[in-house]
Each structure stands twice: as C-alpha cells, then as structure tokens.
Short mmCIF file of C-alpha atoms in Angstrom, two decimals:
data_model
loop_
_atom_site.label_atom_id
_atom_site.label_comp_id
_atom_site.label_asym_id
_atom_site.label_seq_id
_atom_site.Cartn_x
_atom_site.Cartn_y
_atom_site.Cartn_z
CA UNK A 1 -9.65 -7.83 46.74
CA UNK A 2 -6.81 -7.57 44.24
CA UNK A 3 -7.54 -9.02 40.80
CA UNK A 4 -4.49 -10.19 38.85
CA UNK A 5 -4.46 -9.12 35.25
CA UNK A 6 -3.69 -11.41 32.34
CA UNK A 7 -0.59 -10.67 30.30
CA UNK A 8 -2.78 -9.26 27.53
CA UNK A 9 -4.81 -7.06 29.89
CA UNK A 10 -1.62 -5.79 31.54
CA UNK A 11 -0.16 -4.76 28.19
CA UNK A 12 -3.42 -3.21 26.98
CA UNK A 13 -3.53 -1.15 30.17
CA UNK A 14 0.08 -0.10 29.56
CA UNK A 15 -0.84 0.89 25.99
CA UNK A 16 -3.62 3.11 27.33
CA UNK A 17 -1.29 4.75 29.86
CA UNK A 18 1.79 5.17 27.70
CA UNK A 19 0.66 5.70 24.08
CA UNK A 20 -1.56 8.55 22.80
CA UNK A 21 -5.02 7.82 21.42
CA UNK A 22 -4.05 9.28 18.03
CA UNK A 23 -2.31 5.99 17.23
CA UNK A 24 -5.26 3.74 16.35
CA UNK A 25 -5.30 -0.02 16.86
CA UNK A 26 -7.35 -2.33 14.67
CA UNK A 27 -7.94 -4.90 17.42
CA UNK A 28 -6.85 -5.85 20.97
CA UNK A 29 -4.05 -8.11 19.76
CA UNK A 30 -0.46 -7.92 21.01
CA UNK A 31 1.96 -9.98 18.95
CA UNK A 32 4.52 -12.31 20.46
CA UNK A 33 5.92 -13.98 17.34
CA UNK A 34 5.09 -14.60 13.69
CA UNK A 35 6.15 -16.82 10.82
CA UNK A 36 4.99 -16.92 7.20
CA UNK A 37 1.27 -16.16 7.14
CA UNK A 38 0.72 -16.84 10.88
CA UNK A 39 0.94 -14.68 13.99
CA UNK A 40 0.73 -15.63 17.67
CA UNK A 41 -0.26 -13.22 20.43
CA UNK A 42 1.14 -12.95 23.96
CA UNK A 43 -1.42 -15.46 25.24
CA UNK A 44 -0.59 -18.04 22.59
CA UNK A 45 -3.57 -17.51 20.30
CA UNK A 46 -2.80 -18.25 16.65
CA UNK A 47 -4.05 -16.09 13.78
CA UNK A 48 -3.90 -16.19 10.01
CA UNK A 49 -2.55 -12.75 9.16
CA UNK A 50 -4.35 -11.37 6.11
CA UNK A 51 -3.16 -7.83 6.90
CA UNK A 52 0.57 -8.36 6.57
CA UNK A 53 1.54 -5.25 8.52
CA UNK A 54 -0.67 -3.28 6.08
CA UNK A 55 1.00 -4.61 2.97
CA UNK A 56 4.55 -4.84 4.33
CA UNK A 57 4.88 -8.62 4.36
CA UNK A 58 4.32 -9.82 0.81
CA UNK A 59 7.06 -12.43 1.39
CA UNK A 60 5.62 -13.31 4.80
CA UNK A 61 6.73 -12.88 8.39
CA UNK A 62 10.38 -13.69 9.13
CA UNK A 63 11.21 -15.21 5.76
CA UNK A 64 14.40 -17.25 6.36
CA UNK A 65 16.28 -15.63 3.47
CA UNK A 66 15.42 -12.14 4.69
CA UNK A 67 16.38 -13.00 8.27
CA UNK A 68 19.71 -14.47 7.13
CA UNK A 69 20.53 -11.44 4.96
CA UNK A 70 19.85 -9.06 7.85
CA UNK A 71 21.86 -11.23 10.26
CA UNK A 72 24.86 -11.22 7.90
CA UNK A 73 24.73 -7.43 7.53
CA UNK A 74 24.26 -7.00 11.29
CA UNK A 75 27.66 -8.62 11.85
CA UNK A 76 29.32 -5.95 9.66
CA UNK A 77 27.62 -2.69 10.69
CA UNK A 78 24.13 -1.37 11.35
CA UNK A 79 24.53 2.27 10.28
CA UNK A 80 26.96 4.71 8.73
CA UNK A 81 24.57 7.15 7.02
CA UNK A 82 24.90 6.76 3.27
CA UNK A 83 25.76 10.46 2.89
CA UNK A 84 28.81 9.93 5.13
CA UNK A 85 30.12 6.49 4.17
CA UNK A 86 28.49 4.64 1.29
CA UNK A 87 27.89 0.87 1.38
CA UNK A 88 27.37 -1.87 -1.18
CA UNK A 89 23.85 -3.05 -0.22
CA UNK A 90 22.45 0.42 -1.04
CA UNK A 91 24.23 0.49 -4.40
CA UNK A 92 23.33 -3.08 -5.39
CA UNK A 93 19.68 -2.65 -4.40
CA UNK A 94 19.44 0.58 -6.41
CA UNK A 95 20.95 -1.18 -9.41
CA UNK A 96 18.46 -4.04 -9.23
CA UNK A 97 15.44 -1.80 -8.73
CA UNK A 98 16.54 0.29 -11.72
CA UNK A 99 16.34 -2.90 -13.76
CA UNK A 100 12.79 -3.49 -12.42
CA UNK A 101 11.53 -0.03 -13.42
CA UNK A 102 8.54 -0.35 -15.80
CA UNK A 103 10.26 1.19 -18.81
CA UNK A 104 11.63 0.11 -22.16
CA UNK A 105 14.81 2.07 -21.44
CA UNK A 106 16.87 0.45 -18.69
CA UNK A 107 20.49 0.82 -19.71
CA UNK A 108 23.01 1.69 -17.02
CA UNK A 109 22.71 5.31 -15.97
CA UNK A 110 19.30 5.90 -17.56
CA UNK A 111 17.26 4.93 -14.49
CA UNK A 112 18.22 5.87 -10.92
CA UNK A 113 16.96 5.11 -7.40
CA UNK A 114 17.20 6.95 -4.08
CA UNK A 115 16.22 5.38 -0.76
CA UNK A 116 14.35 6.69 2.27
CA UNK A 117 12.68 5.08 5.28
CA UNK A 118 8.89 5.49 5.08
CA UNK A 119 6.24 5.61 2.38
CA UNK A 120 5.41 9.20 3.28
CA UNK A 121 9.05 10.15 2.71
CA UNK A 122 8.93 8.47 -0.70
CA UNK A 123 5.88 10.40 -1.91
CA UNK A 124 7.17 13.65 -0.42
CA UNK A 125 10.53 13.28 -2.14
CA UNK A 126 8.92 12.27 -5.43
CA UNK A 127 7.16 15.65 -5.36
CA UNK A 128 10.42 17.44 -4.53
CA UNK A 129 12.15 15.74 -7.46
CA UNK A 130 9.30 16.55 -9.84
CA UNK A 131 9.25 20.22 -8.84
CA UNK A 132 13.01 20.46 -9.20
CA UNK A 133 12.92 18.86 -12.65
CA UNK A 134 10.03 20.87 -14.08
CA UNK A 135 10.51 24.18 -12.23
CA UNK A 136 6.73 24.14 -11.72
CA UNK A 137 4.88 24.37 -8.37
CA UNK A 138 1.52 22.61 -8.72
CA UNK A 139 0.72 18.95 -8.06
CA UNK A 140 -2.45 16.96 -8.72
CA UNK A 141 -3.52 13.87 -6.82
CA UNK A 142 -6.86 12.07 -6.71
CA UNK A 143 -9.91 11.71 -4.53
CA UNK A 144 -9.97 8.62 -2.27
CA UNK A 145 -6.15 8.49 -2.35
CA UNK A 146 -3.69 8.09 0.51
CA UNK A 147 -0.09 9.30 0.31
CA UNK A 148 1.10 9.54 3.92
CA UNK A 149 0.87 11.45 7.19
CA UNK A 150 3.53 14.15 6.67
CA UNK A 151 2.40 17.65 5.74
CA UNK A 152 2.74 16.97 2.00
CA UNK A 153 1.38 13.45 2.42
CA UNK A 154 -1.75 14.69 4.19
CA UNK A 155 -2.20 17.41 1.59
CA UNK A 156 -1.95 14.94 -1.29
CA UNK A 157 -4.30 12.48 0.39
CA UNK A 158 -7.82 12.56 -1.03
CA UNK A 159 -9.42 10.93 2.00
CA UNK A 160 -9.59 13.61 4.68
CA UNK A 161 -11.43 11.79 7.48
CA UNK A 162 -9.00 10.58 10.17
CA UNK A 163 -5.87 11.79 8.42
CA UNK A 164 -6.22 15.59 8.22
CA UNK A 165 -8.25 16.41 11.35
CA UNK A 166 -7.20 19.89 12.50
CA UNK A 167 -3.58 19.54 11.44
CA UNK A 168 -3.60 22.34 8.85
CA UNK A 169 -2.86 24.66 7.20
CA UNK A 170 -1.68 22.32 4.49
CA UNK A 171 0.81 22.63 1.64
CA UNK A 172 -0.18 25.04 -1.15
CA UNK A 173 -0.59 24.30 -4.85
CA UNK A 174 -1.98 20.77 -4.42
CA UNK A 175 -5.24 19.90 -6.20
CA UNK A 176 -7.49 16.84 -6.36
CA UNK A 177 -9.09 15.31 -9.44
CA UNK A 178 -11.77 12.56 -9.37
CA UNK A 179 -10.56 8.97 -9.30
CA UNK A 180 -12.44 6.59 -11.66
CA UNK A 181 -14.57 4.61 -9.21
CA UNK A 182 -17.15 3.01 -11.48
CA UNK A 183 -19.03 1.17 -8.73
CA UNK A 184 -19.86 4.55 -7.19
CA UNK A 185 -20.70 6.24 -10.49
CA UNK A 186 -17.39 7.84 -11.48
CA UNK A 187 -16.61 6.52 -14.97
CA UNK A 188 -13.29 6.83 -16.78
CA UNK A 189 -14.81 9.46 -19.06
CA UNK A 190 -16.21 11.48 -16.16
CA UNK A 191 -12.91 11.31 -14.27
CA UNK A 192 -10.94 12.52 -17.30
CA UNK A 193 -13.45 15.34 -17.81
CA UNK A 194 -13.06 16.24 -14.14
CA UNK A 195 -9.31 16.57 -14.64
CA UNK A 196 -9.81 18.77 -17.69
CA UNK A 197 -12.28 20.89 -15.70
CA UNK A 198 -9.61 21.31 -13.02
CA UNK A 199 -7.23 22.60 -15.69
CA UNK A 200 -9.86 25.00 -17.02
CA UNK A 201 -11.08 26.41 -13.73
CA UNK A 202 -8.44 26.00 -11.01
CA UNK A 203 -4.87 25.34 -12.14
CA UNK A 204 -3.51 25.68 -15.67
CA UNK A 205 -1.71 22.59 -16.95
CA UNK A 206 1.40 24.70 -17.64
CA UNK A 207 1.83 25.18 -13.87
CA UNK A 208 1.56 21.50 -12.97
CA UNK A 209 4.77 19.67 -12.09
CA UNK A 210 3.30 16.23 -11.53
CA UNK A 211 0.24 14.05 -11.29
CA UNK A 212 0.55 11.36 -8.62
CA UNK A 213 -1.69 8.30 -8.66
CA UNK A 214 -2.01 4.95 -6.92
CA UNK A 215 -2.57 2.39 -9.71
CA UNK A 216 -4.74 0.63 -7.12
CA UNK A 217 -6.15 2.74 -4.29
CA UNK A 218 -4.91 1.46 -0.94
CA UNK A 219 -6.69 3.13 1.96
CA UNK A 220 -9.29 4.25 -0.60
CA UNK A 221 -10.67 0.72 -0.90
CA UNK A 222 -8.62 -1.27 -3.45
CA UNK A 223 -10.16 0.37 -6.51
CA UNK A 224 -7.94 -0.32 -9.52
CA UNK A 225 -7.49 2.50 -12.02
CA UNK A 226 -8.65 1.09 -15.39
CA UNK A 227 -5.82 0.68 -17.91
CA UNK A 228 -7.51 3.10 -20.32
CA UNK A 229 -7.53 5.77 -17.62
CA UNK A 230 -3.83 5.34 -16.87
CA UNK A 231 -3.07 5.37 -20.59
CA UNK A 232 -5.04 8.59 -21.09
CA UNK A 233 -3.28 10.09 -18.09
CA UNK A 234 0.11 9.20 -19.56
CA UNK A 235 -0.78 10.87 -22.87
CA UNK A 236 -2.12 13.97 -21.14
CA UNK A 237 1.04 14.29 -19.02
CA UNK A 238 3.29 13.91 -22.05
CA UNK A 239 1.36 16.54 -24.01
CA UNK A 240 1.58 19.07 -21.17
CA UNK A 241 5.10 18.46 -19.87
CA UNK A 242 3.72 17.02 -16.61
CA UNK A 243 5.50 14.17 -14.82
CA UNK A 244 3.49 11.06 -13.98
CA UNK A 245 4.26 9.58 -10.56
CA UNK A 246 3.07 6.06 -9.71
CA UNK A 247 2.58 5.61 -5.97
CA UNK A 248 3.18 1.85 -5.64
CA UNK A 249 3.76 1.87 -1.90
CA UNK A 250 0.93 -0.57 -1.18
CA UNK A 251 0.37 -2.04 -4.65
CA UNK A 252 4.01 -2.82 -5.46
CA UNK A 253 6.46 -5.67 -4.92
CA UNK A 254 4.20 -8.39 -6.30
CA UNK A 255 1.00 -7.46 -4.51
CA UNK A 256 -1.09 -7.45 -7.70
CA UNK A 257 0.55 -10.45 -9.40
CA UNK A 258 3.10 -8.34 -11.28
CA UNK A 259 6.06 -6.71 -9.56
CA UNK A 260 4.52 -3.26 -10.08
CA UNK A 261 0.78 -2.82 -10.55
CA UNK A 262 1.24 -0.23 -13.31
CA UNK A 263 2.90 -2.88 -15.49
CA UNK A 264 -0.55 -4.33 -16.18
CA UNK A 265 -1.63 -1.13 -17.98
CA UNK A 266 1.46 -0.90 -20.19
CA UNK A 267 2.01 2.63 -18.90
CA UNK A 268 5.50 3.98 -18.22
CA UNK A 269 5.65 6.44 -15.31
CA UNK A 270 8.33 9.09 -14.96
CA UNK A 271 8.81 8.39 -11.26
CA UNK A 272 7.74 5.49 -9.06
CA UNK A 273 7.46 5.67 -5.26
CA UNK A 274 7.77 2.42 -3.31
CA UNK A 275 7.99 1.23 0.31
CA UNK A 276 6.25 -1.39 2.49
CA UNK A 277 7.09 -4.88 1.18
CA UNK A 278 10.41 -3.98 -0.42
CA UNK A 279 12.07 -4.22 3.01
CA UNK A 280 10.57 -7.59 3.96
CA UNK A 281 9.45 -6.13 7.29
CA UNK A 282 12.20 -3.54 7.77
CA UNK A 283 11.58 0.18 7.17
CA UNK A 284 12.69 1.01 3.64
CA UNK A 285 11.26 3.19 0.87
CA UNK A 286 12.44 5.04 -2.18
CA UNK A 287 11.87 6.65 -5.54
CA UNK A 288 12.99 5.22 -8.88
CA UNK A 289 12.82 7.19 -12.11
CA UNK A 290 14.38 8.48 -15.27
CA UNK A 291 17.89 9.74 -14.67
CA UNK A 292 17.43 13.22 -16.12
CA UNK A 293 14.54 13.74 -13.68
CA UNK A 294 16.16 12.05 -10.69
CA UNK A 295 19.31 14.15 -11.12
CA UNK A 296 17.42 17.46 -11.01
CA UNK A 297 17.91 18.16 -7.27
CA UNK A 298 21.42 19.41 -6.46
CA UNK A 299 23.68 17.57 -4.01
CA UNK A 300 22.22 17.77 -0.51
CA UNK A 301 18.63 18.03 -1.69
CA UNK A 302 17.84 14.35 -1.12
CA UNK A 303 18.67 11.87 1.62
CA UNK A 304 18.11 11.36 5.32
CA UNK A 305 20.01 10.10 8.34
CA UNK A 306 18.43 6.64 8.23
CA UNK A 307 17.53 6.68 4.53
CA UNK A 308 18.45 3.37 2.93
CA UNK A 309 19.65 1.82 6.19
CA UNK A 310 22.11 -1.04 5.47
CA UNK A 311 20.05 -3.66 7.33
CA UNK A 312 16.95 -2.69 5.36
CA UNK A 313 18.87 -2.68 2.06
CA UNK A 314 20.20 -6.16 2.82
CA UNK A 315 16.61 -7.27 3.44
CA UNK A 316 15.54 -5.62 0.18
CA UNK A 317 18.13 -7.58 -1.78
CA UNK A 318 16.82 -10.80 -0.23
CA UNK A 319 13.25 -9.83 -1.17
CA UNK A 320 14.31 -9.28 -4.79
CA UNK A 321 16.05 -12.67 -4.76
CA UNK A 322 12.73 -14.27 -3.84
CA UNK A 323 11.07 -12.72 -6.90
CA UNK A 324 13.97 -13.46 -9.25
CA UNK A 325 12.76 -16.67 -10.93
CA UNK A 326 9.14 -15.55 -11.32
CA UNK A 327 7.63 -18.42 -9.29
CA UNK A 328 6.46 -16.15 -6.47
CA UNK A 329 4.66 -13.89 -8.95
CA UNK A 330 3.04 -16.94 -10.56
CA UNK A 331 1.89 -18.10 -7.15
CA UNK A 332 0.59 -14.59 -6.40
CA UNK A 333 -1.54 -14.76 -9.54
CA UNK A 334 -2.84 -18.16 -8.43
CA UNK A 335 -3.70 -16.74 -4.99
CA UNK A 336 -5.52 -13.85 -6.66
CA UNK A 337 -7.57 -16.20 -8.85
CA UNK A 338 -8.57 -18.33 -5.86
CA UNK A 339 -9.53 -15.31 -3.75
CA UNK A 340 -11.54 -13.78 -6.59
CA UNK A 341 -13.46 -17.01 -7.22
CA UNK A 342 -14.21 -17.45 -3.51
CA UNK A 343 -15.31 -13.84 -3.10
CA UNK A 344 -17.57 -14.01 -6.14
CA UNK A 345 -19.26 -17.06 -4.57
CA UNK A 346 -19.72 -15.13 -1.33
CA UNK A 347 -21.19 -12.19 -3.23
CA UNK A 348 -23.67 -14.43 -5.05
CA UNK A 349 -25.08 -15.66 -1.76
CA UNK A 350 -24.74 -12.43 0.24
CA UNK A 351 -26.68 -9.37 -1.03
CA UNK A 352 -24.75 -7.20 1.44
CA UNK A 353 -21.58 -7.67 -0.64
CA UNK A 354 -22.03 -4.96 -3.24
CA UNK A 355 -18.71 -5.24 -5.04
CA UNK A 356 -15.74 -7.58 -5.39
CA UNK A 357 -12.75 -5.85 -6.91
CA UNK A 358 -9.02 -5.40 -7.06
CA UNK A 359 -6.06 -6.56 -9.08
CA UNK A 360 -4.68 -10.06 -8.59
CA UNK A 361 -4.36 -10.89 -4.88
CA UNK A 362 -4.88 -7.21 -3.95
CA UNK A 363 -8.60 -7.76 -3.58
CA UNK A 364 -11.48 -6.39 -1.51
CA UNK A 365 -15.15 -6.75 -0.59
CA UNK A 366 -17.39 -3.67 -0.37
CA UNK A 367 -20.34 -4.01 2.02
CA UNK A 368 -23.64 -2.23 1.41
CA UNK A 369 -27.13 -2.12 2.90
CA UNK A 370 -28.68 -3.06 -0.43
CA UNK A 371 -27.32 -3.84 -3.88
CA UNK A 372 -29.71 -1.39 -5.51
CA UNK A 373 -29.12 1.54 -3.17
CA UNK A 374 -25.39 0.77 -2.68
CA UNK A 375 -25.63 2.53 0.70
CA UNK A 376 -22.34 1.91 2.52
CA UNK A 377 -22.55 -0.51 5.44
CA UNK A 378 -19.50 0.08 7.67
CA UNK A 379 -21.24 -1.58 10.63
CA UNK A 380 -21.42 -4.91 8.81
CA UNK A 381 -17.80 -4.66 7.70
CA UNK A 382 -16.79 -4.04 11.33
CA UNK A 383 -18.80 -7.06 12.50
CA UNK A 384 -17.14 -9.29 9.91
CA UNK A 385 -13.66 -8.14 10.98
CA UNK A 386 -14.48 -8.72 14.64
CA UNK A 387 -16.03 -12.14 14.08
CA UNK A 388 -13.07 -13.20 11.94
CA UNK A 389 -10.56 -12.10 14.59
CA UNK A 390 -12.34 -14.14 17.25
CA UNK A 391 -12.02 -17.17 14.97
CA UNK A 392 -8.34 -16.55 14.24
CA UNK A 393 -8.25 -14.45 11.06
CA UNK A 394 -6.91 -10.88 10.97
CA UNK A 395 -8.54 -8.57 8.42
CA UNK A 396 -8.49 -4.82 7.86
CA UNK A 397 -11.04 -2.29 6.67
CA UNK A 398 -10.55 0.47 4.10
CA UNK A 399 -12.52 2.80 1.84
CA UNK A 400 -13.96 6.28 2.17
CA UNK A 401 -16.81 4.93 4.31
CA UNK A 402 -14.74 2.17 6.05
CA UNK A 403 -17.17 -0.35 4.52
CA UNK A 404 -14.52 -2.25 2.56
CA UNK A 405 -12.56 -5.28 3.76
CA UNK A 406 -9.22 -5.58 2.00
CA UNK A 407 -6.96 -8.60 1.72
CA UNK A 408 -3.19 -8.30 2.08
CA UNK A 409 -2.39 -11.93 2.75
CA UNK A 410 1.34 -12.73 2.36
CA UNK A 411 1.97 -14.08 -1.13
CA UNK A 412 3.73 -17.13 0.30
CA UNK A 413 0.40 -18.47 1.62
CA UNK A 414 -0.21 -22.15 0.78
CA UNK A 415 -3.43 -23.50 -0.70
CA UNK A 416 -4.20 -25.24 2.60
CA UNK A 417 -3.69 -22.02 4.57
CA UNK A 418 -5.83 -20.15 2.07
CA UNK A 419 -8.61 -22.74 2.44
CA UNK A 420 -8.49 -22.40 6.22
CA UNK A 421 -8.60 -18.62 6.06
CA UNK A 422 -11.49 -18.62 3.61
CA UNK A 423 -13.38 -21.04 5.82
CA UNK A 424 -13.01 -18.65 8.75
CA UNK A 425 -14.11 -15.72 6.62
CA UNK A 426 -17.24 -17.55 5.44
CA UNK A 427 -18.20 -18.38 9.02
CA UNK A 428 -17.53 -14.81 10.16
CA UNK A 429 -19.61 -13.44 7.29
CA UNK A 430 -22.54 -15.72 8.13
CA UNK A 431 -22.46 -14.64 11.79
CA UNK A 432 -22.12 -10.94 10.97
CA UNK A 433 -24.99 -10.98 8.45
CA UNK A 434 -27.26 -12.87 10.88
CA UNK A 435 -26.54 -10.38 13.69
CA UNK A 436 -28.87 -7.40 13.83
#
C-alpha cells in the first residue's frame, strides 16, 4: 500500500536526501512566508518568530520599506562587483555607517567602512586590517565566543564543540583569554588577571595586533561584558598599541536598545565588525573603523565578488532609515524592559531558571538542575524549545552547555504580540518542568 506524504514530510525527506547532516536544523519547520514577527510553514501553521534568522531580522520579516528599497534597486541592476564598477548605495551606506561609529571623531574621511557578505568575512577581514595596520601577528579572542565558520573564524571562536570538530589545523598566533562570566564564577578581576597571565606566559603584548570581543556573547549565551571590563580592555589596548575590535555581528543594529551594544559602556573601539540585521534579511556585512587603520591594506587587499552587493546595500539604507528618528530604539528598550520583567517573574517561580541576563532586548534564560549547584540543564532547555514550537513560538538555544534560551524577537514586535509570545513561553515552561 502506497502512503502519500504530506508536503512537510516530502520536503523533510528531500532535505535528508539532498543536504548533508553537517548543516543542523533547529526544528522540523519549513517556511512558506513571513511578515513582521510571524512566520508560516508549508502546512499553514503560524509561529511567533523569536529567533529572527539568528539575529538577522531586527526590523522584522519583509519590512515594507526594505522590500521597496530592494525592488527599486532590482530594476536598475543586481550586480556589478564594486571593484569593477562602483555604485551609489555602497557609498551612501558607508557614509551613514561612518556617522554611526561609536567615536567622538566622525568628520568626513576620519572613519571608513568596507563591505562584505557574511559575518565570518567581517571578522576575518577585521583581523587582516589589524595585522596590516600594526605589523604584528598575534590576536586574542575570548572563551565562550563565536566569530564564524571560516578557518580564522573557527580559530577565534572560544566555543569548540560543534564548530571546530576535526577541521584543523587552525590558524596560528591566536590565543584565548577568559571572558567575564560572573554567574559561572569568572569575575571581571579574574578575567583581567587571566589576560595579564596570557601576556606573561604565552604571548607578549608587543606581538599582539588586536583583541576581538563580542560586547554581548552571542552563541556563548548572551553574557554581556561588564562596562568596567570593556573600559579596562580599552585602556590596556591603548597602553600596548593593540587594536580593540568590537564584534557586533549579533549584538548590533539596535539589538541591545542602542544601535551598537558597545555604546552602553562608553568605550570607543578601533574597528567594529557588523553583519546580520544591517541587511534587513539580505546578506551584508562589513568593518567600520578609524581611517588610518582602515587604509592600512594596499589596494586589492580587501573586497570580494559579492561584497557589498547593491541589493543588500539598498536594504541596508532602508534599515538605517528605520532607525533614523530614534523611535525604534526607544521601542527596543521598552521590549527589553518587558522581557526582563517577565523573565524575572518566571525565575522567581521556577528554580530551574538559574540566571536571567542580557542587555536590553538581547536577553536569555539559563537553565540549571539546581540554583545552588548551577549544574547546566540542557535537557530542560531543549524541552522548553520543543514545547514552545508545538504551541507556535520559535526559540533558539545557546551557551557552552546548550542550556540557555536566547531571545532575538524582531524589535518591531507589538505589545500584544509580545504578550501572546510570553503566554506561550509560560505554558511551555510549565509543561517542560513538569515532564520528567
């Protein structure tokens, strides 16, 4: 007897046949369409999307202004390669991002931007620029960090499970210092001492080109670097001629309630890597920084065939328009306050929630087997994610032990949509905790 497959089953079978297992999938969901904070699958099921393409959709799915900007550019041309024939959207977007750089010095020509396609390309090229500018080889990143899946990205990443596997050997002259993760016992003071110990025992500061840090860990579990740590890092870099690179690929473009997360510490980086939400759903990334540093590589040293694609740059300009009057950032702060209050209530009634943390609406729950022991509980986190999906809410895990649930809800979410999503999460949490 022949059994007819549903549309979803047919496509899941095709996925198994056609796509390698190395590409992981968070859940058995195949999208058909999306709008704002909602997504519908091929069988018509509706979901609240609190993942946002892993932080790509801060302005929501298919924002009308982004769609219109891309449509207008599509009628002119889709590609020339900027290195062959330049185009205005690239130049205008660079100009506007230069003005957004977290620095007191923003006069024309003092800050510059180069575009790429992926976040991994952004971090990789930030390292290239730093090495060219300093003529030094070594780079320091942090434990629990994530910087991409290229060779340099994997090497920089301080979370080796899943990402490194047996893909080595990795890039030389890259070192890892402890990230200040106070919930797990790594204080600011201990982290700074760990960095000094690295200088004393492993790599002299005079050999270090750059220190790269996520102001808020992404894949590492939404741990925000305390302002005093970032400030101490800035001072240490200045004293030793080391460049400070802010990796804002997941934390940038309004995700924390300010356009860049590092703004909240008052720290000025030398270079800033960005991607994800800047393209409003289209692949776009880049590096912005001080002109004397950005100009260090000679002509031909930077670029890429698709780097700064005109459609993506047009989308990026529309995204910046949406942030122009400050109302979206104000709403993001409001969303962050509501999420934090709701999560603190959940923590008060749920001993398995060990920590609520983040910055603004970039917020997470860490699940444990007991508040005293703080033993990671990835099984509970997985049950919550699964129960939420079945009720129509998409969530994503993170953290070194995959016991953290992170929230990347589009910043355009309404209060009513937020209430509905929180209601689903509460129900999913109750079911997951009751299940043994």
